[in-house]
């Protein structure tokens, strides 16, 4: 034989690593399966009409029944308000960074802050709004304060993803538009933004999905309530993640059942947002993928 | 960001002045007593301990997952499998907390006793009593939560390894693992390290999941199987509702410490990346 | 050490696309064989089937037979990893490992087969770098990154890395196409020296280079656009360049197409 064979040791090592790598993937997927299975199984018990359309008002500590309507309503308002604040600002910042800022000092400073902001713990964002809004301005806990905290978390994600998408727009496109004598702002509005739109929408939806599940900032800014408060600008509100946290910390099974049902609702909302975002991204580039 | 620091400091100062002990070294946290006594010691220890444990558990799995998707899984399904791992990141932390406290805590009782019985000589696994609601369980939940981000970043850097370097290794007669060791891992190391730092930062700031699981004690214990454990973030979530004026200020002061720690960790992560791209440019 | 390669009826595919069809040839030991032909006719593909590098591309496969002396490279139970160790390869673009020093690059393949002593490694590294005519240029900076060398030096480093594992055949895919004329000359000289020890196959776009370094030349072409590439003819280089038997070969060599 002129071809030397591979030594058993090397072959065994290669095989071992292959097995370990497959195992790692399995280990990573087990919790996901377990979480989703348990949330669906336990969540179904109370995922009913009452849960979706009633609040916790007048529900005693040991009572069954009750619902998360007040929390779902609160979450929708808080996330909606947060998006209203952070999406325009985030996209405008990204446009500034890509189209105007270039490599200038201000643009780099903004990029640096955005980078660092991406990493701040959500509880710190909550503390910040607490310190600023509730303690310094002496305003009330409210859904709006929660929305402020959420937008602190959302803004950097929106800026980053929108920036990436705008950078993907080829320069040729811009130059072609300038060559036709179209002013810069019109080029951005008519050419650059439409080209990057689906990507930006995907990024925004992922950011929305992320903050929808945030609990800690709400805890410090909207406080708790068991009743429906449809006005996000005054007094304590509830949020769905907060509802889950609150119920999960109670000792009775009826509360735990409500917590699971809340978790199921929350996961449905978040996964739906994720799925739609991915579908938009996929539909935009059907040929992509590794 | 500077605004964050300013407001946090402004709100923390009165409480720090009222404190009857050293904020940096005191273990107890009783800011609502008269006189108030509180310190960051035990909380900072718990934060670092739980995050380091989580990182130690998540790293090997995350790198394995990243390699699986970049170099082992069949191409056609690799993208879909990567998406499955990303889904882990989409589960809200409060759901992990609920899962952890209802399912994982009782589940961990057996394995913890097993560890204690057979590996009890090792300080981490020593101690009595052994419970499911422990530092270890909290760290496992944290590990699950930071795994997707580490895996996703590592996967991206592994996919960026120049094809020609991988082929060079294969042409030398390397097995797949030897090729990975020769071409992929050295190239990806800075990226993986910075992913680890980002994961560590996430673990330190994670609040709700661990707030539900931690037994919320104030002490420094190395045994991770006992009913001990707390963290800065969890303490804020749990202590906030009952906090009086000084209590709130104390929590804000602790939040400031958390902010600084995570800032340092995140900056370190960015610096690793920046140094790398500077060197290869 | 050098071995003869015998190919018969070889087809190679990328997924459903057949890139080369029905190639048969004999590559003689201790000689240089050049592959020439227009771009896209499958020279690289064919070269990569000779050490089973073709199949590392997802979806790629090979049909047919390649014999290295008496061993069937595609026979059952033959591990592609050991084939690649026996038949080394140098690529078109120099590809030293960017994270490794010059020394580590040369030692990289060596260390795969178990531990070797430091002194033995030193010896082989020096020998291989000398073999690649690079020793004098790098002996004072063996611990510097390989990526810091010039393109021509990097390519010789890759050759050193390849011969350090003592293969029997050296496959080179346009090893000079990314290099300047002086580095090209250095590599050509090296090839002439190396053929005493190895069976060498080189793909080149440069007719003069084929004429200068090779003993035998094989001309590949596409039968037609969209058809798989095939071997048109193969002969002694001198005969091929003075008196080709096919019209297409003459047209290509004289620069009338390709
Ligand atoms: N990685 C690949 N995937 C799919 N097709 C390929 C790949 N590499 C080469 N081909 C196809 O195989 C044919 C031969 O290519 P190649 O062997 O590179 O030609 P040459 O080296 O003679 O220029 C071409 O039609 C090319 O498009
Ligand atoms: Mg080629």
Coordinates of C-alpha atoms in Angstrom, one line a residue, chain A residues 6 10-11 13-14 17-18 20-32 34-36 38-39 42 112-125 127-128 130-132 134-136 141 152 160 209-210 212-216 219-221 223-224 240-242 244-245 247-249 256 259-264 266-267 270-271 274-275 278 289-290, chain B residues 1-5 7-8 11 60-65 67-69 72-79 81-88 90-96 98-99 101-103 144 147 155-156 159 172-178 180-181 201-202 204-208 211-212 233 236-238 240-241 248 251-252 254-256 258-259 262-263 266-267 270:
Chain A
X6 CA -5.5 7.0 8.9
X10 CA -7.2 10.3 14.7
X11 CA -10.3 8.6 13.3
X13 CA -11.0 11.7 17.7
X14 CA -12.7 13.0 14.6
X17 CA -15.9 15.5 18.1
X18 CA -18.6 14.9 15.5
X20 CA -20.0 16.0 20.7
X21 CA -21.1 18.6 18.2
X22 CA -24.3 16.8 17.4
X23 CA -24.8 16.4 21.1
X24 CA -24.3 20.1 21.7
X25 CA -27.1 20.9 19.2
X26 CA -29.4 18.4 20.9
X27 CA -28.6 19.8 24.3
X28 CA -29.4 23.3 23.0
X29 CA -32.7 22.2 21.6
X30 CA -33.9 20.2 24.6
X31 CA -34.8 23.3 26.8
X32 CA -36.6 25.0 23.8
X34 CA -39.3 21.5 27.0
X35 CA -40.3 25.2 27.5
X36 CA -42.6 25.2 24.5
X38 CA -44.8 22.9 29.0
X39 CA -46.1 26.3 28.1
X42 CA -50.0 24.0 31.1
X112 CA -20.4 54.1 19.9
X113 CA -23.3 55.1 22.2
X114 CA -25.7 52.9 20.3
X115 CA -23.3 50.0 20.6
X116 CA -22.9 50.4 24.3
X117 CA -26.7 51.1 24.8
X118 CA -27.4 47.7 23.1
X119 CA -25.7 46.0 26.0
X120 CA -27.3 47.8 28.9
X121 CA -29.4 45.5 31.1
X122 CA -33.1 46.1 30.8
X123 CA -33.4 46.5 34.5
X124 CA -31.0 49.5 34.3
X125 CA -33.2 51.1 31.6
X127 CA -34.1 52.2 36.8
X128 CA -33.2 55.1 34.6
X130 CA -37.7 55.5 37.4
X131 CA -35.0 57.9 38.5
X132 CA -35.8 60.4 35.8
X134 CA -40.9 59.1 38.7
X135 CA -38.3 60.4 41.2
X136 CA -36.8 63.5 39.4
X141 CA -46.0 55.3 37.5
X152 CA -34.6 53.1 25.7
X160 CA -28.4 49.1 14.3
X209 CA -40.8 41.2 19.6
X210 CA -37.9 41.6 21.9
X212 CA -42.7 42.8 24.2
X213 CA -41.2 40.1 26.5
X214 CA -39.4 42.5 28.7
X215 CA -40.5 42.5 32.3
X216 CA -37.9 44.2 34.4
X219 CA -41.8 46.4 37.0
X220 CA -40.0 49.6 37.9
X221 CA -42.1 52.0 35.8
X223 CA -46.0 49.1 38.7
X224 CA -48.8 46.6 39.3
X240 CA -48.4 40.8 30.2
X241 CA -44.9 39.8 31.2
X242 CA -45.5 41.5 34.5
X244 CA -46.8 36.3 34.4
X245 CA -44.1 37.4 36.9
X247 CA -48.8 35.2 39.2
X248 CA -45.7 33.0 39.1
X249 CA -44.6 34.4 42.4
X256 CA -49.6 29.3 38.6
X259 CA -49.1 32.4 34.9
X260 CA -48.8 29.5 32.3
X261 CA -51.7 30.9 30.3
X262 CA -50.1 34.3 30.4
X263 CA -46.8 32.8 29.2
X264 CA -48.7 31.1 26.4
X266 CA -46.9 36.1 25.5
X267 CA -45.1 33.5 23.5
X270 CA -43.7 37.2 20.4
X271 CA -43.4 34.2 18.1
X274 CA -40.8 36.8 15.0
X275 CA -42.4 34.6 12.4
X278 CA -38.6 36.3 9.3
X289 CA -29.7 31.0 2.9
X290 CA -26.8 28.9 3.7
Chain B
X1 CA -26.0 57.2 28.5
X2 CA -24.3 59.9 30.5
X3 CA -27.9 61.0 31.4
X4 CA -28.5 57.5 32.7
X5 CA -25.5 57.7 34.9
X7 CA -29.8 60.5 37.1
X8 CA -28.9 57.2 38.8
X11 CA -31.0 59.4 43.1
X60 CA -18.9 24.6 25.1
X61 CA -22.5 24.0 24.0
X62 CA -22.7 27.3 22.1
X63 CA -19.4 26.7 20.3
X64 CA -20.6 23.1 19.5
X65 CA -23.9 24.4 18.1
X67 CA -19.8 24.4 14.6
X68 CA -22.7 22.1 14.0
X69 CA -24.5 24.7 11.9
X72 CA -21.4 19.7 10.3
X73 CA -25.1 20.0 9.5
X74 CA -26.1 19.4 5.9
X75 CA -26.1 22.7 4.0
X76 CA -29.8 22.5 3.1
X77 CA -31.1 22.4 6.6
X78 CA -28.3 24.4 8.4
X79 CA -30.2 27.7 7.9
X81 CA -31.5 24.7 12.3
X82 CA -29.8 28.1 13.0
X83 CA -33.3 29.6 13.1
X84 CA -34.3 27.0 15.7
X85 CA -31.5 28.1 17.9
X86 CA -32.4 31.8 17.4
X87 CA -35.9 30.9 18.6
X88 CA -34.4 30.2 22.0
X90 CA -37.1 34.8 21.3
X91 CA -38.6 33.2 24.4
X92 CA -39.2 36.0 26.9
X93 CA -37.2 35.8 30.0
X94 CA -40.2 35.7 32.3
X95 CA -41.2 32.5 30.5
X96 CA -37.8 31.0 31.3
X98 CA -41.7 30.4 35.1
X99 CA -40.3 27.3 33.5
X101 CA -39.3 27.7 39.0
X102 CA -42.1 25.3 38.2
X103 CA -40.2 22.7 36.2
X144 CA -29.9 28.6 28.3
X147 CA -26.6 30.4 24.6
X155 CA -21.5 30.8 13.9
X156 CA -21.1 34.0 11.9
X159 CA -18.7 31.0 8.4
X172 CA -2.7 18.5 4.0
X173 CA -4.6 15.4 5.0
X174 CA -6.5 16.8 8.0
X175 CA -9.7 15.2 9.2
X176 CA -12.7 17.5 9.6
X177 CA -11.9 18.1 13.3
X178 CA -8.2 18.7 12.5
X180 CA -11.4 22.9 12.4
X181 CA -8.6 23.0 14.9
X201 CA -22.9 40.9 30.1
X202 CA -26.4 39.5 29.3
X204 CA -25.2 39.7 34.6
X205 CA -28.1 42.0 33.6
X206 CA -30.7 39.3 33.4
X207 CA -33.4 40.0 36.0
X208 CA -36.7 38.3 35.9
X211 CA -35.6 36.7 40.4
X212 CA -38.1 33.9 40.2
X233 CA -30.7 42.6 39.1
X236 CA -33.9 45.1 42.3
X237 CA -36.9 43.3 41.0
X238 CA -37.8 41.6 44.3
X240 CA -38.6 47.3 44.6
X241 CA -42.2 46.9 45.6
X248 CA -35.2 52.8 46.4
X251 CA -31.5 49.8 44.7
X252 CA -30.6 52.5 42.3
X254 CA -26.9 48.8 43.1
X255 CA -28.2 49.3 39.6
X256 CA -25.5 51.8 39.0
X258 CA -24.5 46.7 37.6
X259 CA -24.5 49.3 34.9
X262 CA -21.9 45.4 32.3
X263 CA -20.5 48.5 30.6
X266 CA -19.4 45.1 26.9
X267 CA -16.6 47.5 26.1
X270 CA -16.1 45.5 21.5

